[in-house]
């Protein structure tokens, strides 16, 4: 018989979920009060896009409803975020404070959803799930976007809902769960087109799966159907973004591998804190000659395609790296982090059959190749979710793991405070 007050792995009763929601929501409430109910916003250094792009587009769409013109508008992202907020503005009004409130609740709900996913799907111990979710909730490019009108956090909600249903489908094979997951892929791509990368791991996973209850072609056709609305927008725009952003945001060369290298660096950095014992032990069993060749190739690419920060590039890794020596234009930090990222990918390749999680991260890197800008916030949420789910699958956490996650969470809090007070 279970003793009172003891919470087992995989359990989220109403009371335990309520306690988790309070714990996870407290940092958001503190900043909510600090911003006087979101009336003041935060440091405009990162929320410049709110007033320059997203808020004006929402107002434009609100005026045009119900026949909104998507052929050209003042944002580089696909239009679902702005359309949804424009529709909701008919209820709450177009005051910026009210629209921020919508994004605030989207962010808090996403946080609680991640907690439930770690508990229910991965059977993670309650306090381990709480610690992992706190890490994600307080990550710099997720937490602070809760308090302004920015497009970054709504896709996170769709992504987590996709994982909720797709991982259920992988477990029970129920076709309805697959349909739900495909629906959220459609919403994901219509909110931010770079998330088209999620199609790669799903298509490969379906192709390699056995015992499907429907014809494999049915599953594949549904994947295609999910991305058709986004592809139609590309056709209308004659590019990957609305026309006025194509020259500014889209890289003309397909040899632009710097975004992939930067992504490997971000992966390597977070792996130092999140990756569990299973990944490290798997790495020890791999033939080191192959890994060494892969690392040398990565270093050669960094040498010939230097990761040098431009004026428009943004992210705390850039600022850390700029304080260190460089080799042929690339800071030494990125040589180290890219090597770690390659080693982690090698371990996942050995662990995963089919390599769903590895293809997830490779797809992310490929999706950023057309992008001229190196913003760390384009990578952070996907990579953190990827590593947290991977860790929940293979490692149930120990004291050393908890200490590393706790340390990174403290660094996130410090970074946020420094950004606010400076």
Short mmCIF file of C-alpha atoms in Angstrom, two decimals:
data_model
loop_
_atom_site.label_atom_id
_atom_site.label_comp_id
_atom_site.label_asym_id
_atom_site.label_seq_id
_atom_site.Cartn_x
_atom_site.Cartn_y
_atom_site.Cartn_z
CA UNK A 1 0.00 0.00 0.00
CA UNK A 2 1.31 3.44 -0.97
CA UNK A 3 2.19 5.64 1.99
CA UNK A 4 0.54 9.07 2.16
CA UNK A 5 2.63 11.85 0.66
CA UNK A 6 4.80 9.51 -1.44
CA UNK A 7 4.60 10.31 -5.16
CA UNK A 8 5.58 7.43 -7.42
CA UNK A 9 7.14 7.73 -10.87
CA UNK A 10 4.52 8.20 -13.55
CA UNK A 11 1.86 9.53 -11.18
CA UNK A 12 0.27 12.97 -11.46
CA UNK A 13 -2.74 13.13 -9.25
CA UNK A 14 -4.68 16.38 -9.14
CA UNK A 15 -2.99 17.50 -5.94
CA UNK A 16 0.56 16.61 -7.07
CA UNK A 17 -0.02 18.32 -10.42
CA UNK A 18 -1.38 21.36 -8.57
CA UNK A 19 1.78 21.52 -6.44
CA UNK A 20 3.97 21.22 -9.55
CA UNK A 21 1.99 23.97 -11.29
CA UNK A 22 2.54 26.28 -8.30
CA UNK A 23 6.28 25.53 -8.21
CA UNK A 24 6.71 25.96 -11.96
CA UNK A 25 4.47 29.02 -12.14
CA UNK A 26 6.08 30.97 -9.28
CA UNK A 27 8.96 32.48 -11.35
CA UNK A 28 6.46 33.60 -14.00
CA UNK A 29 4.25 35.24 -11.34
CA UNK A 30 7.26 37.06 -9.85
CA UNK A 31 8.18 38.61 -13.20
CA UNK A 32 4.49 39.25 -13.95
CA UNK A 33 4.33 41.39 -10.81
CA UNK A 34 7.69 43.01 -11.65
CA UNK A 35 6.29 44.14 -15.02
CA UNK A 36 3.13 45.49 -13.30
CA UNK A 37 0.85 43.00 -14.96
CA UNK A 38 2.83 42.98 -18.26
CA UNK A 39 2.16 46.67 -18.77
CA UNK A 40 5.86 47.53 -18.78
CA UNK A 41 7.36 44.68 -20.73
CA UNK A 42 11.04 43.89 -20.31
CA UNK A 43 14.38 44.95 -21.72
CA UNK A 44 13.71 46.11 -25.28
CA UNK A 45 17.05 44.72 -26.47
CA UNK A 46 15.39 41.36 -27.08
CA UNK A 47 11.74 42.43 -27.51
CA UNK A 48 12.41 44.86 -30.37
CA UNK A 49 10.50 42.51 -32.70
CA UNK A 50 7.35 42.97 -30.63
CA UNK A 51 6.83 46.63 -31.52
CA UNK A 52 8.55 46.58 -34.90
CA UNK A 53 6.98 43.46 -36.44
CA UNK A 54 4.59 41.25 -34.50
CA UNK A 55 2.25 43.76 -32.86
CA UNK A 56 1.72 45.76 -36.09
CA UNK A 57 1.03 42.54 -38.05
CA UNK A 58 -1.53 41.43 -35.45
CA UNK A 59 -3.27 44.82 -35.76
CA UNK A 60 -3.18 44.53 -39.56
CA UNK A 61 -4.68 41.03 -39.51
CA UNK A 62 -7.32 42.13 -36.97
CA UNK A 63 -8.43 44.91 -39.34
CA UNK A 64 -8.55 42.52 -42.31
CA UNK A 65 -10.54 39.73 -40.63
CA UNK A 66 -12.19 37.58 -41.85
CA UNK A 67 -10.34 37.89 -45.19
CA UNK A 68 -6.75 38.27 -44.10
CA UNK A 69 -4.14 38.89 -46.81
CA UNK A 70 -1.15 36.55 -46.41
CA UNK A 71 0.64 37.50 -49.63
CA UNK A 72 2.97 39.95 -47.88
CA UNK A 73 3.18 41.19 -44.30
CA UNK A 74 5.78 42.55 -41.92
CA UNK A 75 7.10 39.32 -40.35
CA UNK A 76 9.49 36.62 -41.51
CA UNK A 77 7.44 33.77 -39.98
CA UNK A 78 4.40 31.91 -41.26
CA UNK A 79 1.20 33.68 -40.15
CA UNK A 80 -0.66 31.45 -37.67
CA UNK A 81 0.70 33.22 -34.57
CA UNK A 82 -0.43 36.62 -35.81
CA UNK A 83 -3.75 35.29 -37.10
CA UNK A 84 -4.56 33.55 -33.81
CA UNK A 85 -3.71 36.66 -31.80
CA UNK A 86 -5.75 38.80 -34.21
CA UNK A 87 -8.78 36.56 -33.69
CA UNK A 88 -8.32 36.58 -29.91
CA UNK A 89 -7.97 40.37 -29.99
CA UNK A 90 -11.65 40.48 -30.94
CA UNK A 91 -12.29 39.08 -27.43
CA UNK A 92 -9.59 40.68 -25.26
CA UNK A 93 -8.96 43.83 -27.31
CA UNK A 94 -5.81 44.97 -29.11
CA UNK A 95 -4.10 46.53 -26.10
CA UNK A 96 -0.52 45.24 -26.01
CA UNK A 97 -0.87 44.30 -22.34
CA UNK A 98 -3.79 41.97 -23.12
CA UNK A 99 -1.96 40.33 -26.01
CA UNK A 100 1.07 39.78 -23.80
CA UNK A 101 -1.23 38.06 -21.35
CA UNK A 102 -2.19 35.52 -24.04
CA UNK A 103 1.45 34.70 -24.69
CA UNK A 104 2.04 34.51 -20.93
CA UNK A 105 -0.61 31.81 -20.51
CA UNK A 106 0.62 29.93 -23.60
CA UNK A 107 4.07 29.78 -22.01
CA UNK A 108 2.88 28.66 -18.59
CA UNK A 109 0.62 26.01 -20.12
CA UNK A 110 3.52 24.73 -22.25
CA UNK A 111 5.63 24.40 -19.10
CA UNK A 112 3.00 22.31 -17.32
CA UNK A 113 2.51 20.21 -20.47
CA UNK A 114 6.23 19.36 -20.55
CA UNK A 115 6.07 18.29 -16.91
CA UNK A 116 3.12 15.97 -17.62
CA UNK A 117 4.88 14.57 -20.69
CA UNK A 118 7.97 13.66 -18.67
CA UNK A 119 5.86 12.05 -15.96
CA UNK A 120 3.27 10.21 -18.05
CA UNK A 121 5.19 9.23 -21.16
CA UNK A 122 8.63 8.59 -19.70
CA UNK A 123 7.66 7.55 -16.17
CA UNK A 124 10.19 10.02 -14.80
CA UNK A 125 10.26 10.41 -11.00
CA UNK A 126 8.20 13.37 -9.84
CA UNK A 127 11.01 15.54 -8.54
CA UNK A 128 13.29 14.70 -11.48
CA UNK A 129 10.51 15.81 -13.84
CA UNK A 130 10.04 18.98 -11.79
CA UNK A 131 13.76 19.77 -11.96
CA UNK A 132 14.00 19.10 -15.70
CA UNK A 133 10.89 21.17 -16.43
CA UNK A 134 12.20 24.04 -14.30
CA UNK A 135 15.39 24.02 -16.35
CA UNK A 136 13.42 24.41 -19.56
CA UNK A 137 10.95 26.91 -18.14
CA UNK A 138 13.77 29.22 -16.99
CA UNK A 139 15.87 28.89 -20.15
CA UNK A 140 16.67 32.42 -21.41
CA UNK A 141 14.94 32.24 -24.80
CA UNK A 142 11.76 30.64 -23.49
CA UNK A 143 11.20 32.30 -20.11
CA UNK A 144 11.55 35.94 -21.07
CA UNK A 145 9.48 35.54 -24.26
CA UNK A 146 6.54 34.81 -21.92
CA UNK A 147 6.20 38.50 -21.07
CA UNK A 148 6.11 40.04 -24.54
CA UNK A 149 4.38 39.39 -27.87
CA UNK A 150 6.92 37.15 -29.59
CA UNK A 151 6.43 34.15 -31.86
CA UNK A 152 8.87 31.75 -30.15
CA UNK A 153 6.72 30.07 -27.49
CA UNK A 154 3.55 29.17 -29.39
CA UNK A 155 5.50 26.70 -31.60
CA UNK A 156 6.86 25.12 -28.40
CA UNK A 157 3.27 24.41 -27.33
CA UNK A 158 2.50 22.76 -30.69
CA UNK A 159 5.77 20.80 -30.54
CA UNK A 160 5.02 19.43 -27.07
CA UNK A 161 1.49 18.50 -28.12
CA UNK A 162 2.95 16.73 -31.15
CA UNK A 163 5.30 14.74 -28.91
CA UNK A 164 2.48 13.90 -26.52
CA UNK A 165 0.42 12.22 -29.24
CA UNK A 166 3.20 10.87 -31.44
CA UNK A 167 4.97 9.13 -28.57
CA UNK A 168 1.62 7.63 -27.55
CA UNK A 169 1.18 6.42 -31.13
CA UNK A 170 4.63 4.82 -31.10
CA UNK A 171 3.64 3.03 -27.91
CA UNK A 172 0.09 1.88 -28.67
CA UNK A 173 -0.19 2.18 -32.47
CA UNK A 174 -3.60 3.91 -32.20
CA UNK A 175 -4.27 5.71 -35.48
CA UNK A 176 -6.19 8.52 -33.77
CA UNK A 177 -3.06 9.53 -31.85
CA UNK A 178 -1.16 9.71 -35.14
CA UNK A 179 -3.86 11.97 -36.61
CA UNK A 180 -3.61 14.31 -33.64
CA UNK A 181 0.18 14.45 -33.95
CA UNK A 182 -0.08 15.27 -37.65
CA UNK A 183 -2.58 18.05 -36.89
CA UNK A 184 -0.10 19.68 -34.51
CA UNK A 185 2.65 19.40 -37.14
CA UNK A 186 0.44 21.42 -39.46
CA UNK A 187 -0.06 24.09 -36.77
CA UNK A 188 3.65 24.03 -35.97
CA UNK A 189 4.73 24.70 -39.56
CA UNK A 190 2.07 27.38 -40.03
CA UNK A 191 3.39 29.17 -36.94
CA UNK A 192 7.08 28.97 -37.86
CA UNK A 193 8.21 27.44 -41.14
CA UNK A 194 11.59 26.24 -39.87
CA UNK A 195 9.75 23.51 -37.94
CA UNK A 196 9.23 21.69 -41.21
CA UNK A 197 12.30 19.78 -40.06
CA UNK A 198 10.04 17.61 -37.87
CA UNK A 199 8.86 15.86 -41.04
CA UNK A 200 12.27 14.20 -41.48
CA UNK A 201 12.29 12.09 -38.28
CA UNK A 202 8.60 11.19 -38.62
CA UNK A 203 8.89 10.05 -42.25
CA UNK A 204 11.99 7.97 -41.45
CA UNK A 205 10.35 6.55 -38.33
CA UNK A 206 7.20 5.52 -40.22
CA UNK A 207 9.23 4.06 -43.08
CA UNK A 208 11.27 1.90 -40.69
CA UNK A 209 8.41 0.96 -38.35
CA UNK A 210 6.89 -2.52 -38.34
CA UNK A 211 3.41 -3.63 -37.37
CA UNK A 212 1.59 -0.47 -38.47
CA UNK A 213 -2.21 -0.84 -38.33
CA UNK A 214 -2.73 1.07 -41.58
CA UNK A 215 -0.93 1.03 -44.90
CA UNK A 216 2.42 2.84 -44.68
CA UNK A 217 1.38 5.03 -47.63
CA UNK A 218 -1.57 6.36 -45.59
CA UNK A 219 0.77 7.59 -42.86
CA UNK A 220 3.10 9.16 -45.44
CA UNK A 221 0.24 10.91 -47.26
CA UNK A 222 -0.93 12.44 -44.00
CA UNK A 223 2.56 13.84 -43.41
CA UNK A 224 2.42 15.45 -46.87
CA UNK A 225 -1.07 16.79 -46.16
CA UNK A 226 0.18 18.42 -42.95
CA UNK A 227 2.82 20.51 -44.74
CA UNK A 228 0.79 21.41 -47.86
CA UNK A 229 -0.63 24.65 -46.31
CA UNK A 230 2.91 25.86 -45.55
CA UNK A 231 4.14 24.86 -49.01
CA UNK A 232 1.24 26.81 -50.53
CA UNK A 233 2.44 29.89 -48.67
CA UNK A 234 5.94 29.32 -50.11
CA UNK A 235 4.34 29.16 -53.56
CA UNK A 236 2.43 32.40 -52.99
CA UNK A 237 5.53 34.14 -51.62
CA UNK A 238 7.84 32.58 -54.23
CA UNK A 239 10.25 31.97 -51.36
CA UNK A 240 10.54 30.79 -47.76
CA UNK A 241 9.36 34.05 -46.20
CA UNK A 242 7.01 36.90 -47.17
CA UNK A 243 8.61 38.82 -50.08
CA UNK A 244 9.88 41.79 -48.08
CA UNK A 245 12.00 39.49 -45.87
CA UNK A 246 13.51 37.20 -48.49
CA UNK A 247 16.63 39.19 -49.22
CA UNK A 248 17.12 40.09 -45.57
CA UNK A 249 16.57 36.64 -44.00
CA UNK A 250 17.22 34.00 -46.63
CA UNK A 251 20.72 32.81 -47.49
CA UNK A 252 21.17 32.35 -51.25
CA UNK A 253 23.85 29.65 -50.96
CA UNK A 254 23.02 26.08 -49.93
CA UNK A 255 26.64 25.75 -48.82
CA UNK A 256 25.83 27.89 -45.80
CA UNK A 257 26.82 25.27 -43.21
CA UNK A 258 27.55 27.72 -40.41
CA UNK A 259 24.03 27.39 -38.90
CA UNK A 260 24.52 23.61 -38.61
CA UNK A 261 27.92 24.09 -36.96
CA UNK A 262 26.49 26.64 -34.55
CA UNK A 263 23.65 24.23 -33.73
CA UNK A 264 26.18 21.49 -32.97
CA UNK A 265 27.88 23.93 -30.62
CA UNK A 266 24.63 24.67 -28.77
CA UNK A 267 23.96 20.93 -28.54
CA UNK A 268 27.46 20.34 -27.19
CA UNK A 269 27.08 23.03 -24.54
CA UNK A 270 23.76 21.77 -23.17
CA UNK A 271 24.97 18.16 -23.33
CA UNK A 272 27.53 19.01 -20.66
CA UNK A 273 24.67 19.59 -18.23
CA UNK A 274 21.80 17.35 -19.38
CA UNK A 275 23.14 14.23 -21.09
CA UNK A 276 23.00 11.21 -18.81
CA UNK A 277 25.29 8.29 -18.05
CA UNK A 278 23.80 6.10 -20.82
CA UNK A 279 25.06 8.42 -23.55
CA UNK A 280 28.57 8.53 -22.08
CA UNK A 281 28.79 4.77 -21.66
CA UNK A 282 27.55 4.23 -25.19
CA UNK A 283 30.23 6.59 -26.45
CA UNK A 284 32.90 4.47 -24.76
CA UNK A 285 31.76 1.46 -26.78
CA UNK A 286 32.07 3.21 -30.16
CA UNK A 287 35.12 2.79 -32.35
CA UNK A 288 37.04 5.97 -31.63
CA UNK A 289 38.61 6.15 -35.11
CA UNK A 290 35.24 6.95 -36.67
CA UNK A 291 34.43 9.56 -34.04
CA UNK A 292 37.88 11.12 -34.43
CA UNK A 293 37.38 11.41 -38.19
CA UNK A 294 33.98 13.06 -37.64
CA UNK A 295 35.46 15.52 -35.12
CA UNK A 296 38.35 16.38 -37.46
CA UNK A 297 35.87 17.03 -40.27
CA UNK A 298 33.89 19.30 -37.93
CA UNK A 299 37.05 21.18 -36.98
CA UNK A 300 38.07 21.51 -40.64
CA UNK A 301 34.68 23.02 -41.44
CA UNK A 302 35.06 25.47 -38.55
CA UNK A 303 38.50 26.39 -39.90
CA UNK A 304 37.39 26.98 -43.50
CA UNK A 305 33.93 28.37 -42.64
CA UNK A 306 34.69 30.45 -39.51
CA UNK A 307 31.96 30.99 -36.92
CA UNK A 308 32.60 34.69 -36.52
CA UNK A 309 29.93 36.79 -34.83
CA UNK A 310 28.31 39.38 -37.07
CA UNK A 311 26.58 42.48 -35.69
CA UNK A 312 23.12 40.96 -36.06
CA UNK A 313 23.98 37.59 -34.47
CA UNK A 314 22.58 37.14 -30.98
CA UNK A 315 22.92 34.64 -28.12
CA UNK A 316 24.85 34.28 -24.89
CA UNK A 317 27.16 31.62 -26.38
CA UNK A 318 28.36 34.24 -28.86
CA UNK A 319 29.28 36.59 -26.03
CA UNK A 320 31.09 33.89 -24.05
CA UNK A 321 32.97 32.73 -27.16
CA UNK A 322 34.05 36.26 -28.10
CA UNK A 323 35.98 36.54 -24.82
CA UNK A 324 38.18 33.57 -25.77
CA UNK A 325 41.01 33.18 -28.32
CA UNK A 326 40.17 32.28 -31.91
CA UNK A 327 41.66 29.91 -34.46
CA UNK A 328 41.26 31.25 -38.01
CA UNK A 329 38.24 33.34 -36.99
CA UNK A 330 36.41 30.68 -34.96
CA UNK A 331 36.53 31.03 -31.15
CA UNK A 332 38.17 28.06 -29.41
CA UNK A 333 34.93 27.47 -27.47
CA UNK A 334 33.14 26.38 -30.64
CA UNK A 335 35.88 23.88 -31.53
CA UNK A 336 35.30 22.28 -28.11
CA UNK A 337 31.50 22.39 -28.20
CA UNK A 338 31.20 21.14 -31.79
CA UNK A 339 33.42 18.17 -30.88
CA UNK A 340 31.16 17.38 -27.90
CA UNK A 341 28.07 17.72 -30.10
CA UNK A 342 29.52 15.25 -32.63
CA UNK A 343 30.34 12.76 -29.85
CA UNK A 344 26.78 12.99 -28.47
CA UNK A 345 25.29 12.46 -31.95
CA UNK A 346 27.55 9.41 -32.40
CA UNK A 347 26.23 7.91 -29.15
CA UNK A 348 22.61 8.52 -30.13
CA UNK A 349 23.24 6.90 -33.52
CA UNK A 350 24.44 3.81 -31.68
CA UNK A 351 21.48 3.82 -29.28
CA UNK A 352 18.57 4.57 -31.59
CA UNK A 353 17.00 2.21 -34.15
CA UNK A 354 15.33 3.87 -35.99
CA UNK A 355 17.24 7.04 -35.06
CA UNK A 356 14.15 9.22 -34.42
CA UNK A 357 15.77 11.59 -31.91
CA UNK A 358 18.97 11.93 -33.91
CA UNK A 359 17.03 12.78 -37.08
CA UNK A 360 15.05 15.29 -35.03
CA UNK A 361 18.21 17.20 -34.19
CA UNK A 362 19.78 16.81 -37.66
CA UNK A 363 16.54 18.13 -39.17
CA UNK A 364 16.79 21.19 -36.91
CA UNK A 365 20.31 21.94 -38.12
CA UNK A 366 19.34 21.51 -41.78
CA UNK A 367 16.29 23.76 -41.35
CA UNK A 368 18.52 26.67 -40.32
CA UNK A 369 20.82 26.45 -43.38
CA UNK A 370 18.69 28.91 -45.43
CA UNK A 371 18.82 31.43 -42.56
CA UNK A 372 21.24 34.36 -42.68
CA UNK A 373 20.91 35.07 -38.97
CA UNK A 374 22.52 33.13 -36.11
CA UNK A 375 20.11 33.64 -33.23
CA UNK A 376 20.56 31.20 -30.38
CA UNK A 377 16.85 31.38 -29.61
CA UNK A 378 16.21 29.62 -32.95
CA UNK A 379 17.94 26.54 -31.52
CA UNK A 380 17.50 26.58 -27.75
CA UNK A 381 13.95 25.33 -27.21
CA UNK A 382 14.19 22.44 -29.68
CA UNK A 383 17.61 21.31 -28.43
CA UNK A 384 16.61 21.53 -24.76
CA UNK A 385 13.40 19.55 -25.37
CA UNK A 386 15.39 17.02 -27.41
CA UNK A 387 17.97 16.49 -24.64
CA UNK A 388 15.41 16.41 -21.82
CA UNK A 389 13.29 13.79 -23.61
CA UNK A 390 16.38 11.77 -24.47
CA UNK A 391 17.57 11.94 -20.87
CA UNK A 392 14.13 10.93 -19.60
CA UNK A 393 14.14 7.94 -21.95
CA UNK A 394 17.52 6.53 -21.00
CA UNK A 395 18.40 7.95 -17.58
CA UNK A 396 16.14 8.37 -14.56
CA UNK A 397 18.53 10.91 -12.98
CA UNK A 398 21.02 10.60 -10.15
CA UNK A 399 22.57 13.13 -7.79
CA UNK A 400 25.31 14.15 -10.21
CA UNK A 401 22.77 14.56 -12.99
CA UNK A 402 20.47 16.58 -10.73
CA UNK A 403 23.40 18.77 -9.65
CA UNK A 404 24.34 19.56 -13.26
CA UNK A 405 20.75 20.41 -14.21
CA UNK A 406 20.44 22.52 -11.05
CA UNK A 407 23.65 24.36 -11.89
CA UNK A 408 22.47 25.18 -15.42
CA UNK A 409 19.13 26.37 -14.04
CA UNK A 410 20.97 28.71 -11.65
CA UNK A 411 23.03 30.03 -14.57
CA UNK A 412 19.82 30.70 -16.49
CA UNK A 413 18.35 32.63 -13.55
CA UNK A 414 21.55 34.66 -13.16
CA UNK A 415 21.63 35.48 -16.87
CA UNK A 416 18.01 36.66 -16.77
CA UNK A 417 18.61 38.88 -13.73
CA UNK A 418 21.75 40.40 -15.28
CA UNK A 419 19.84 41.18 -18.50
CA UNK A 420 17.07 42.86 -16.53
CA UNK A 421 19.19 45.05 -14.27
CA UNK A 422 21.86 46.16 -16.72
#
